[in-house]
Short mmCIF file of C-alpha atoms and ligand atoms in Angstrom, two decimals:
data_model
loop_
_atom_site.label_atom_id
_atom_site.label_comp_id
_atom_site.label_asym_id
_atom_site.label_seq_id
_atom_site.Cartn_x
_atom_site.Cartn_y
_atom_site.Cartn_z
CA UNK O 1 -15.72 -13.43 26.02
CA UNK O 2 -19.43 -15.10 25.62
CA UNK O 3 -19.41 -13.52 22.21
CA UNK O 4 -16.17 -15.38 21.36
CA UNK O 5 -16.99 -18.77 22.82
CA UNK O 6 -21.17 -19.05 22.65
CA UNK O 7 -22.14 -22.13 24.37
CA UNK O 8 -24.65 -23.44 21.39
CA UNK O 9 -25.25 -27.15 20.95
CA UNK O 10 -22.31 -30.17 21.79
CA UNK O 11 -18.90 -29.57 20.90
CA UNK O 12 -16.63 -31.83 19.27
CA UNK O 13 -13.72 -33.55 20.60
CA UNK O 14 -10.40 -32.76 18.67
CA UNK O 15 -9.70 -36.56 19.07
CA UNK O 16 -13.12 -36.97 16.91
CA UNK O 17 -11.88 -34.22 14.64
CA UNK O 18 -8.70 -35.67 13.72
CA UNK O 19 -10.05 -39.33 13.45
CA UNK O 20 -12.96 -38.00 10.91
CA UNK O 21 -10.18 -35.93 9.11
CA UNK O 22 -7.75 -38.89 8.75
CA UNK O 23 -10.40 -40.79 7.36
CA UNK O 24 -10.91 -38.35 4.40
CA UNK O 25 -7.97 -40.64 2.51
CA UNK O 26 -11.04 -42.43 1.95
CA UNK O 27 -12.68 -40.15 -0.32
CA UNK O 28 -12.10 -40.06 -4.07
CA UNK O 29 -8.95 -37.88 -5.13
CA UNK O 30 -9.67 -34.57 -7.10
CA UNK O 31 -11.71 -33.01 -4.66
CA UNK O 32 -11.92 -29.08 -5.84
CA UNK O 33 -11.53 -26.72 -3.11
CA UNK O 34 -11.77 -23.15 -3.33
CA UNK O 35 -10.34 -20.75 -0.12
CA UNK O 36 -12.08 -17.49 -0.60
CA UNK O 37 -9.06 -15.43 1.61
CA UNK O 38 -6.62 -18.43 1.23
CA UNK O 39 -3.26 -16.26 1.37
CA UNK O 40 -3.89 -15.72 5.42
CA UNK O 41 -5.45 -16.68 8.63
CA UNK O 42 -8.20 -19.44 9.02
CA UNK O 43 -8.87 -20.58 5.13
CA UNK O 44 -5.00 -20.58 4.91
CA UNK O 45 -4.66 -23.49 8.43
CA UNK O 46 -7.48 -25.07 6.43
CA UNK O 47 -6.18 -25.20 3.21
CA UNK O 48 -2.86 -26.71 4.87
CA UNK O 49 -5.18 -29.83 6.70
CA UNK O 50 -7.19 -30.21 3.40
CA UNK O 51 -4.15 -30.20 1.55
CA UNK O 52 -2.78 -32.95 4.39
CA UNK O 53 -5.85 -35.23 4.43
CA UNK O 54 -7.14 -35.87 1.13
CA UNK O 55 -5.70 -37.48 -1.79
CA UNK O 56 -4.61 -35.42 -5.03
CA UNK O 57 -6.43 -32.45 -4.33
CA UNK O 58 -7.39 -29.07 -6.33
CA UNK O 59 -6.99 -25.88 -4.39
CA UNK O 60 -7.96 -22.65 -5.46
CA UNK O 61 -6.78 -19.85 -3.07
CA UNK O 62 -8.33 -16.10 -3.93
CA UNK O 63 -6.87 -12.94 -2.02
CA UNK O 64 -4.48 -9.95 -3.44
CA UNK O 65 -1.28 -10.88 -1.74
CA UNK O 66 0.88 -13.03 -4.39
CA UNK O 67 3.85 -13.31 -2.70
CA UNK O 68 2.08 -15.21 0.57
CA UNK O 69 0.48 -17.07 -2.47
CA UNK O 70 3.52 -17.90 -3.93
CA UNK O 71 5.17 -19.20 -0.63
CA UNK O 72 1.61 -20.84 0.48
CA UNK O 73 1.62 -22.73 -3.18
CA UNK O 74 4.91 -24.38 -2.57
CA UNK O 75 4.06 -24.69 1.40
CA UNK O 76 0.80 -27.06 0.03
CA UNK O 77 2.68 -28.73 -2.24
CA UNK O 78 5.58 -29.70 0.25
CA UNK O 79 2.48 -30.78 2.05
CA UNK O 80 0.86 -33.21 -0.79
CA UNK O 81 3.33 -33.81 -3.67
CA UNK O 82 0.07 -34.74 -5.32
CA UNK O 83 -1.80 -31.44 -5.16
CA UNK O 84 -2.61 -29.17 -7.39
CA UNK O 85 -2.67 -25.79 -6.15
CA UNK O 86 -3.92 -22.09 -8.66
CA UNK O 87 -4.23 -18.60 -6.89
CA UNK O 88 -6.06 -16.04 -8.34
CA UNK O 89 -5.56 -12.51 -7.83
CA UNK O 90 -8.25 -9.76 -7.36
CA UNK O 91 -9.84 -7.76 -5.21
CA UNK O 92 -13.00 -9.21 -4.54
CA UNK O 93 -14.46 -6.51 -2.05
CA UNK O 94 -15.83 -6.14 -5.95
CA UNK O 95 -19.05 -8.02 -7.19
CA UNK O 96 -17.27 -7.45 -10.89
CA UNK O 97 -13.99 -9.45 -9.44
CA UNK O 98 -15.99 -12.03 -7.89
CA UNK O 99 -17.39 -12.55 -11.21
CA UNK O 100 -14.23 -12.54 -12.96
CA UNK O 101 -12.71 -15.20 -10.27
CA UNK O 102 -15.88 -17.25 -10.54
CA UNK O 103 -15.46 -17.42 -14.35
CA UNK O 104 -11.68 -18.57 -14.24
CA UNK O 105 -12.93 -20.82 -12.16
CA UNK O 106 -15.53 -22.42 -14.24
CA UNK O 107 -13.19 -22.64 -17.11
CA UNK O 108 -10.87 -25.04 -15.20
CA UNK O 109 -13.40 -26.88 -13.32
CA UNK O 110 -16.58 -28.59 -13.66
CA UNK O 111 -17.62 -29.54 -10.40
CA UNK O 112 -16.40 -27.75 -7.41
CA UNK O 113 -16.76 -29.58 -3.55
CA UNK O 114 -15.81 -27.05 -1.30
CA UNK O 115 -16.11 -23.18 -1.20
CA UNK O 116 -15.01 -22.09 2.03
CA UNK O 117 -15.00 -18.48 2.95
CA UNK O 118 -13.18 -15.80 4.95
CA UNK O 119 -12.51 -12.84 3.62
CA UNK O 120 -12.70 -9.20 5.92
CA UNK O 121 -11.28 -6.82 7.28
CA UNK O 122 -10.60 -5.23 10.74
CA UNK O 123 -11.30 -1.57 10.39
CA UNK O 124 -12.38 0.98 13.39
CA UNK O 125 -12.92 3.61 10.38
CA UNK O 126 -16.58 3.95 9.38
CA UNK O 127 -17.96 3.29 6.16
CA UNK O 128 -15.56 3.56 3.22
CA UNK O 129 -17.47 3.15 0.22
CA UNK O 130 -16.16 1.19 -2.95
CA UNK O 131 -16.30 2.33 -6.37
CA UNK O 132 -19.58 -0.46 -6.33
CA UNK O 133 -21.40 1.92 -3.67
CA UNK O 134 -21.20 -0.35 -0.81
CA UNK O 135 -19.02 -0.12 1.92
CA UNK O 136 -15.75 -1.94 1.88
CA UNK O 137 -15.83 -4.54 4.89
CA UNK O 138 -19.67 -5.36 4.32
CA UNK O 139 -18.84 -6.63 0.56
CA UNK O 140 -16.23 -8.57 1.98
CA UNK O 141 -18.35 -9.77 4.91
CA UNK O 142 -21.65 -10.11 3.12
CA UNK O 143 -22.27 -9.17 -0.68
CA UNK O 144 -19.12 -11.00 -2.54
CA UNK O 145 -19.28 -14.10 -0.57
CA UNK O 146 -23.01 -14.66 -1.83
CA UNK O 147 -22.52 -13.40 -4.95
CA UNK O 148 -19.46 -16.59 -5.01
CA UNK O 149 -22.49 -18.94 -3.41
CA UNK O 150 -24.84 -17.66 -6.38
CA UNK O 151 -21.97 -18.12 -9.44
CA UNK O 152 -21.12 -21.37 -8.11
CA UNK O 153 -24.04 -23.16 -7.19
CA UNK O 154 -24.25 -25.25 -10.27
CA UNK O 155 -21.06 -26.88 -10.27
CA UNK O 156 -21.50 -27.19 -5.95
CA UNK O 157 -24.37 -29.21 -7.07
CA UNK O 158 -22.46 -30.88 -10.12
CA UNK O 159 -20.19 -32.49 -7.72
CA UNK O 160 -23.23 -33.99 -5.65
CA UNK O 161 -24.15 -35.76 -8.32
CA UNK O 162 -21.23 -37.35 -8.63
CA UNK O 163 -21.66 -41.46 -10.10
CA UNK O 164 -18.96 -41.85 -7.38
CA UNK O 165 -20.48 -41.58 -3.75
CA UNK O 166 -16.61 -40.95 -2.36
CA UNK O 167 -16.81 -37.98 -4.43
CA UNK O 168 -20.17 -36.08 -3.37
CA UNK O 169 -18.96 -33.92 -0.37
CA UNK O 170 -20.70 -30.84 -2.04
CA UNK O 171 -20.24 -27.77 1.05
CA UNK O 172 -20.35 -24.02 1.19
CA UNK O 173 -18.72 -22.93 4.65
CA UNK O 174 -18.35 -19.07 5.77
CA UNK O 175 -16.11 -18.05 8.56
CA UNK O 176 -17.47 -14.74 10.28
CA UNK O 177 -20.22 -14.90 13.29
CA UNK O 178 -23.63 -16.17 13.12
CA UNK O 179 -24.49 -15.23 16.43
CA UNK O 180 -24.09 -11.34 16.35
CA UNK O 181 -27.16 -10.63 14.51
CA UNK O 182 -29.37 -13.62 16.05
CA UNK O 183 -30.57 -11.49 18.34
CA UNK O 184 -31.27 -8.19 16.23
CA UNK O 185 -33.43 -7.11 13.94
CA UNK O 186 -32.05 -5.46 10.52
CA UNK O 187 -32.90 -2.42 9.41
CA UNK O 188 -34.83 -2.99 6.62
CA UNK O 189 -35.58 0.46 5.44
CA UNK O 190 -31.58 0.72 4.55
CA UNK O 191 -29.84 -2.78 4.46
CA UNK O 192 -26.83 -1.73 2.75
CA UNK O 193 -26.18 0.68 5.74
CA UNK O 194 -26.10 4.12 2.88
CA UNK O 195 -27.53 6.48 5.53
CA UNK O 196 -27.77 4.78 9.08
CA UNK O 197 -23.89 3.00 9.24
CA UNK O 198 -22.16 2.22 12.44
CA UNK O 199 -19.50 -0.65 13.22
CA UNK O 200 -22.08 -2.29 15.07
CA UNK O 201 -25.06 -1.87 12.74
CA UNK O 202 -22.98 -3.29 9.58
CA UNK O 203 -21.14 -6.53 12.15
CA UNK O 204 -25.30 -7.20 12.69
CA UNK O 205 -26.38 -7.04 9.33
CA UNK O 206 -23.69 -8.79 7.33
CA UNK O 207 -24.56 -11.54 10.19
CA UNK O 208 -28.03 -11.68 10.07
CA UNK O 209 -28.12 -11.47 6.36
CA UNK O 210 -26.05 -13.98 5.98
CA UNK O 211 -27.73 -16.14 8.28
CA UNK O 212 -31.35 -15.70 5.95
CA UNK O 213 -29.47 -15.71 2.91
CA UNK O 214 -27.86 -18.65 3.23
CA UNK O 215 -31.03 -20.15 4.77
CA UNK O 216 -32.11 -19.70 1.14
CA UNK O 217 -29.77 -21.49 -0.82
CA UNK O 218 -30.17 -24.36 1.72
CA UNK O 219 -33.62 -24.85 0.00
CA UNK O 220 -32.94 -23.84 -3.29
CA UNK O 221 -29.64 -26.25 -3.66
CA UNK O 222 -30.87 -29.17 -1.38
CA UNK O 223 -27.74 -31.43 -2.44
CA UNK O 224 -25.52 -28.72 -0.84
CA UNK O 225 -24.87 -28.23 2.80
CA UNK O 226 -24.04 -24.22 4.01
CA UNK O 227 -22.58 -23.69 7.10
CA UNK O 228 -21.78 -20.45 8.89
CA UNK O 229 -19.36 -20.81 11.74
CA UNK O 230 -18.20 -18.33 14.55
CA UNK O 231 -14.31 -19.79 14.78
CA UNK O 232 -13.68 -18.53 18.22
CA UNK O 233 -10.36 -16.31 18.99
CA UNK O 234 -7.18 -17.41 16.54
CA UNK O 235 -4.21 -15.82 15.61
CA UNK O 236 -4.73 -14.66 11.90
CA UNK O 237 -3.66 -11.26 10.04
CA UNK O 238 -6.34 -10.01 11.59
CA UNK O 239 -4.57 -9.98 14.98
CA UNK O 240 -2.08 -7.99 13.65
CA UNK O 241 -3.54 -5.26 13.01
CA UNK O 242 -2.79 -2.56 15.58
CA UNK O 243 -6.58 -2.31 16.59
CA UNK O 244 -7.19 -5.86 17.32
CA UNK O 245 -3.39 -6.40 18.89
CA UNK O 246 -3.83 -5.88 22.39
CA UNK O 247 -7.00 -7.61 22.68
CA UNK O 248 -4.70 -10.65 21.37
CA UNK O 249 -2.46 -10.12 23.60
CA UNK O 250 -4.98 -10.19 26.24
CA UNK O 251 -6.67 -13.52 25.18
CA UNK O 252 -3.83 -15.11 24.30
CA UNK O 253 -4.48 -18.32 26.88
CA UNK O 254 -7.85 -18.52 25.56
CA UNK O 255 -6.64 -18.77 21.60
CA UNK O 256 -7.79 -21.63 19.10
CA UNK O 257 -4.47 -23.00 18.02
CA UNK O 258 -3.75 -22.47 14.57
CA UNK O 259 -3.56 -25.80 13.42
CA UNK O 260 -6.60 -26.71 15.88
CA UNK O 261 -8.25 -24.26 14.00
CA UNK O 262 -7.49 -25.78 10.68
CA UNK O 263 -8.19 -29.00 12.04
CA UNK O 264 -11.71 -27.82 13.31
CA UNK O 265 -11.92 -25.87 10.04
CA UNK O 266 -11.80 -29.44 7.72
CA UNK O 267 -14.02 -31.12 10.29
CA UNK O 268 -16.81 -28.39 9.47
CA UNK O 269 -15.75 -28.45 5.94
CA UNK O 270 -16.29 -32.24 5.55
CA UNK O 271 -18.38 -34.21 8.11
CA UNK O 272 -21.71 -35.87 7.23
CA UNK O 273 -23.23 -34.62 10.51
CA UNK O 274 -23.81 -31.48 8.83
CA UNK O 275 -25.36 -32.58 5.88
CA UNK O 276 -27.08 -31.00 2.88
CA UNK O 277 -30.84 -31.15 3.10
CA UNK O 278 -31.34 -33.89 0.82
CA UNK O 279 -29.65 -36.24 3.42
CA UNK O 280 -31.67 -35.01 6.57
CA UNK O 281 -32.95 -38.17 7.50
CA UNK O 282 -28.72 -40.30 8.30
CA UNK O 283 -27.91 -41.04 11.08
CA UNK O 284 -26.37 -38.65 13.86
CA UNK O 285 -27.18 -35.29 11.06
CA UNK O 286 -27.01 -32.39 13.83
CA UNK O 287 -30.05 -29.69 14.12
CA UNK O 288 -30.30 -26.49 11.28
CA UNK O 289 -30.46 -22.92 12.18
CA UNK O 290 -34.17 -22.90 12.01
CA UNK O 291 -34.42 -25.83 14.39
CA UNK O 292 -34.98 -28.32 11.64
CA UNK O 293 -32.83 -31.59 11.89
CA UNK O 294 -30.75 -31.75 8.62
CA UNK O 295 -32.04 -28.26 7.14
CA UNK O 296 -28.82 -28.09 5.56
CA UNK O 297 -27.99 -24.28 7.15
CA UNK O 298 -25.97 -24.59 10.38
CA UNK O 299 -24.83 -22.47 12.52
CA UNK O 300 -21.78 -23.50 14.49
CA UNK O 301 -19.69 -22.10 17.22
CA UNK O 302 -16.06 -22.74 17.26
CA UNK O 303 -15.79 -26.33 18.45
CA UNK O 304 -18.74 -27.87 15.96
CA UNK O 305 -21.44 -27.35 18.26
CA UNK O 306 -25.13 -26.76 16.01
CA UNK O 307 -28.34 -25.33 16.98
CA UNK O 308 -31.60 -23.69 16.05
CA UNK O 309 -31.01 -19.65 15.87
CA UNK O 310 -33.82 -18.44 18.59
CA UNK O 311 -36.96 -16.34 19.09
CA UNK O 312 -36.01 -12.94 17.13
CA UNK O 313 -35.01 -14.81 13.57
CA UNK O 314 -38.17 -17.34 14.32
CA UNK O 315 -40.30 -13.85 14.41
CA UNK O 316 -38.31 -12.51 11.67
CA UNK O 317 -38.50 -15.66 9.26
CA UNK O 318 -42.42 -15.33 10.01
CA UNK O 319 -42.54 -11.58 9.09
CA UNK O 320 -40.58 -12.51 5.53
CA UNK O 321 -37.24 -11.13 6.32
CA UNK O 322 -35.24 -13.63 4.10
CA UNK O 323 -37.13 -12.65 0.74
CA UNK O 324 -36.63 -8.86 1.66
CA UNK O 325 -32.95 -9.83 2.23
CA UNK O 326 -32.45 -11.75 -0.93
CA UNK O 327 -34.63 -9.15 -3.02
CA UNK O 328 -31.77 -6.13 -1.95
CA UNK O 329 -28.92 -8.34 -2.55
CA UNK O 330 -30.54 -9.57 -6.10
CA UNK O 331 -31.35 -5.19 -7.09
CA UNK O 332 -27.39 -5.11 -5.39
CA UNK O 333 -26.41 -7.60 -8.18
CA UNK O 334 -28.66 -6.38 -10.79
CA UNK O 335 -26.81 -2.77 -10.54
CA UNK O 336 -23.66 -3.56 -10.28
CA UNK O 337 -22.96 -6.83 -11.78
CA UNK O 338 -25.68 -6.64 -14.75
CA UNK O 339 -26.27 -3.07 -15.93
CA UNK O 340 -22.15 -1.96 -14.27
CA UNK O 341 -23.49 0.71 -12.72
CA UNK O 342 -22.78 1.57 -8.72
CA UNK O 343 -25.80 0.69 -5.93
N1 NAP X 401 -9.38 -14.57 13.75
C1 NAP X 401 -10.32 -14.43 14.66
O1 NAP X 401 -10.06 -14.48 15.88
C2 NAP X 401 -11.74 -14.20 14.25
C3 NAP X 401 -12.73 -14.10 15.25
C4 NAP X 401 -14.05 -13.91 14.88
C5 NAP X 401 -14.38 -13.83 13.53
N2 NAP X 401 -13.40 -13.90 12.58
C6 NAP X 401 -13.80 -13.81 11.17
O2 NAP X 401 -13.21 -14.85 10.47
C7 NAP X 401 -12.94 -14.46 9.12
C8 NAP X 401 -11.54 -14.89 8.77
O3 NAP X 401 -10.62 -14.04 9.32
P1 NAP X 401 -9.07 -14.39 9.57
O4 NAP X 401 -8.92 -14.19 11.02
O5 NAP X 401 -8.63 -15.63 8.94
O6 NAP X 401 -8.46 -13.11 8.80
P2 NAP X 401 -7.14 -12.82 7.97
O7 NAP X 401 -5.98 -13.64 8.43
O8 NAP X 401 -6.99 -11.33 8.02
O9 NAP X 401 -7.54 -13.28 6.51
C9 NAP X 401 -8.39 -12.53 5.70
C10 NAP X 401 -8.22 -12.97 4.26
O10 NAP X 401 -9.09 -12.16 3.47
C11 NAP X 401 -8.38 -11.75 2.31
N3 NAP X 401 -8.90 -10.46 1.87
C12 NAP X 401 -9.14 -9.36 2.62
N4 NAP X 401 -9.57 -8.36 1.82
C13 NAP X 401 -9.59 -8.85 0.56
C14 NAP X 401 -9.95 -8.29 -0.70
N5 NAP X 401 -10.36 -7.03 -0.81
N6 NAP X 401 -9.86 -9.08 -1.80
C15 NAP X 401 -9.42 -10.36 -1.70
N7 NAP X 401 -9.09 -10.94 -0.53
C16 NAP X 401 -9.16 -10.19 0.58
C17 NAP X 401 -6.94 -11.62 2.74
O11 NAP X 401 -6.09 -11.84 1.63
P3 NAP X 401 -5.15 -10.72 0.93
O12 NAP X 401 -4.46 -10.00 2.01
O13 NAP X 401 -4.26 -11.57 0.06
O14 NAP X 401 -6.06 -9.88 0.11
C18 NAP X 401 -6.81 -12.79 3.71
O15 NAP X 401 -6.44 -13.94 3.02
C19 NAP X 401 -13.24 -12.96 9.05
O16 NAP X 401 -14.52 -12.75 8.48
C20 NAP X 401 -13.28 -12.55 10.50
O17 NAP X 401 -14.18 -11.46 10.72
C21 NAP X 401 -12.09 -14.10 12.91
#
């Protein structure tokens, strides 16, 4: 149960949650959201409180399913008359679909405030290898959600720069667990998992590579805040699935509410306490991954709680893990994305 609930930094109070949230009326309308898995499960109970809280939105929800789209479109709009709400269809366990969603995006937008992410899977099959070369869950997990981070940088960092300082909230936040790979140590001799995959091995990696990877893009886009956040036990689609069911069933006392969730979900998504690294230095900003106050990476559990990410990643940031990371994932991108071939 640890695993679910890590004790890591001080949680938040839902009463503080909902009094930030309700005071995102504030902030200047048009804020462009994008919900990377939007038709289900956790971006979905976000998309509903962003869509609640903040005036004349622009929501962008990405998954396969149209008809939940369909009925989740008219859902947000019920929601805020004001909204405007666009789904776009693909299967992004591709790089070449995450490109194609990216660019449909930039077409429309200029700026963009929000990419929040949760696409995966819940699979007890082993590897299962996409057209691409990589296996199935880690693209979802890992590759496509920084390959969306990498195409949409620029206008993240567009909207920071907004004249307008109710309209800055520039964020990147990904939904999957920064604390199973804190403790190990990739294996950097196969990061993609080709020869050595297990269950295990590929829930460590896509964490821990996440974790350096986004550590990166903390320092390269210092107007942007990233944020990867372990959201506890909560009843999505993934519950469904016969694997996961009875361990549901099981927890079922000790589940996040789904509109707690959501709730929790915007107050990640939008409070300055986890801000980019360019605002380090306000008041009450909360400690980075790498133990830095206002690094602009965090890692939180659940309820909001930050905190530095511990001895193995220290040793492994010394021993240059996150350019080894980031120079797979770029030869990744340079196969597949640039030359359309399969890594
Ligand atoms: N729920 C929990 O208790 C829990 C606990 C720990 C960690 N997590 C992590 O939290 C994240 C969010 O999970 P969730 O519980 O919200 O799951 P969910 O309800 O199953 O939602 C997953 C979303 O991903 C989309 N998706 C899956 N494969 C896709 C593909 N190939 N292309 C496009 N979209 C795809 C699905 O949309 P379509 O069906 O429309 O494609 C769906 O919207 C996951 O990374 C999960 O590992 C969840």
């Amino acid at each position: 149960m640890s695993a679910l609930f890590p004790k890591t930094g001080t949680a938040v109070s839902l009463a503080e949650v909902r009094t930030h949230n309700t005071s995102l009326r504030n902030l200047a309308p048009g804020l462009v959201a994008i919900f990377v898995g939007g038709t289900s499960g956790i971006s979905l109970y976000t998309a509903r409180e962003f869509a609640r809280n903040t005036t004349s939105p622009i929501i962008y929800l990405i998954g396969r399913n149209e008809t939940e789209a369909t009925r989740i479109t008219q859902e947000l709009k019920t929601i805020n008359t004001g909204s405007t709400i666009s789904f776009i269809k693909k299967d992004v366990s591709l790089l070449k679909k995450v490109d194609e969603a990216c660019q449909e995006i930039k077409e429309k937008e200029k700026k963009v405030n929000l990419l929040f992410m949760t696409i995966g899977t819940m699979t007890l099959k082993g590897r299962n290898e996409t057209p691409e070369g990589l296996d199935q869950k880690f693209a979802l997990h890992y590759y496509s959600r920084m390959r969306f981070i990498q195409n949409l940088a620029p206008l993240l960092t567009t909207a920071a720069k907004d004249d307008d300082p109710k309209a800055t909230l520039s964020r990147v936040v990904s939904v999957y667990d920064p604390f199973l790979g804190k403790n190990k140590k990739p294996n950097f001799a196969d990061l993609s998992l080709k020869k050595n995959f297990s269950l295990g091995a590929c829930a460590a990696h896509a964490s821990a590579m996440q974790n350096f990877t986004l550590e990166r893009f903390a320092r390269l886009y210092p107007q942007t805040s990233f944020i990867h956040e372990q959201p506890g036990a909560v009843e999505t689609g993934l519950a469904k699935r016969w694997a996961m069911k009875p361990l549901y069933v099981l927890m079922k006392p000790l589940l996040v509410e789904k509109k707690e969730s959501g709730e929790r979900h915007l107050f990640a998504s939008t409070a300055p306490q986890y801000a980019p690294k360019a605002k380090a230095g306000e008041e009450g900003v909360v400690v980075g991954a790498d133990g830095v106050k206002g690094s602009g990476h965090y890692h939180l559990t659940w309820s909001g709680g930050a905190d530095g990410d511990g001895k193995v990643a220290e040793e492994l940031r010394k021993d240059g893990a996150e350019e080894k990371i980031w120079t797979h994932t770029e030869e990744v991108y340079k196969k597949v994305c640039e030359e359309g071939g399969k890594y």
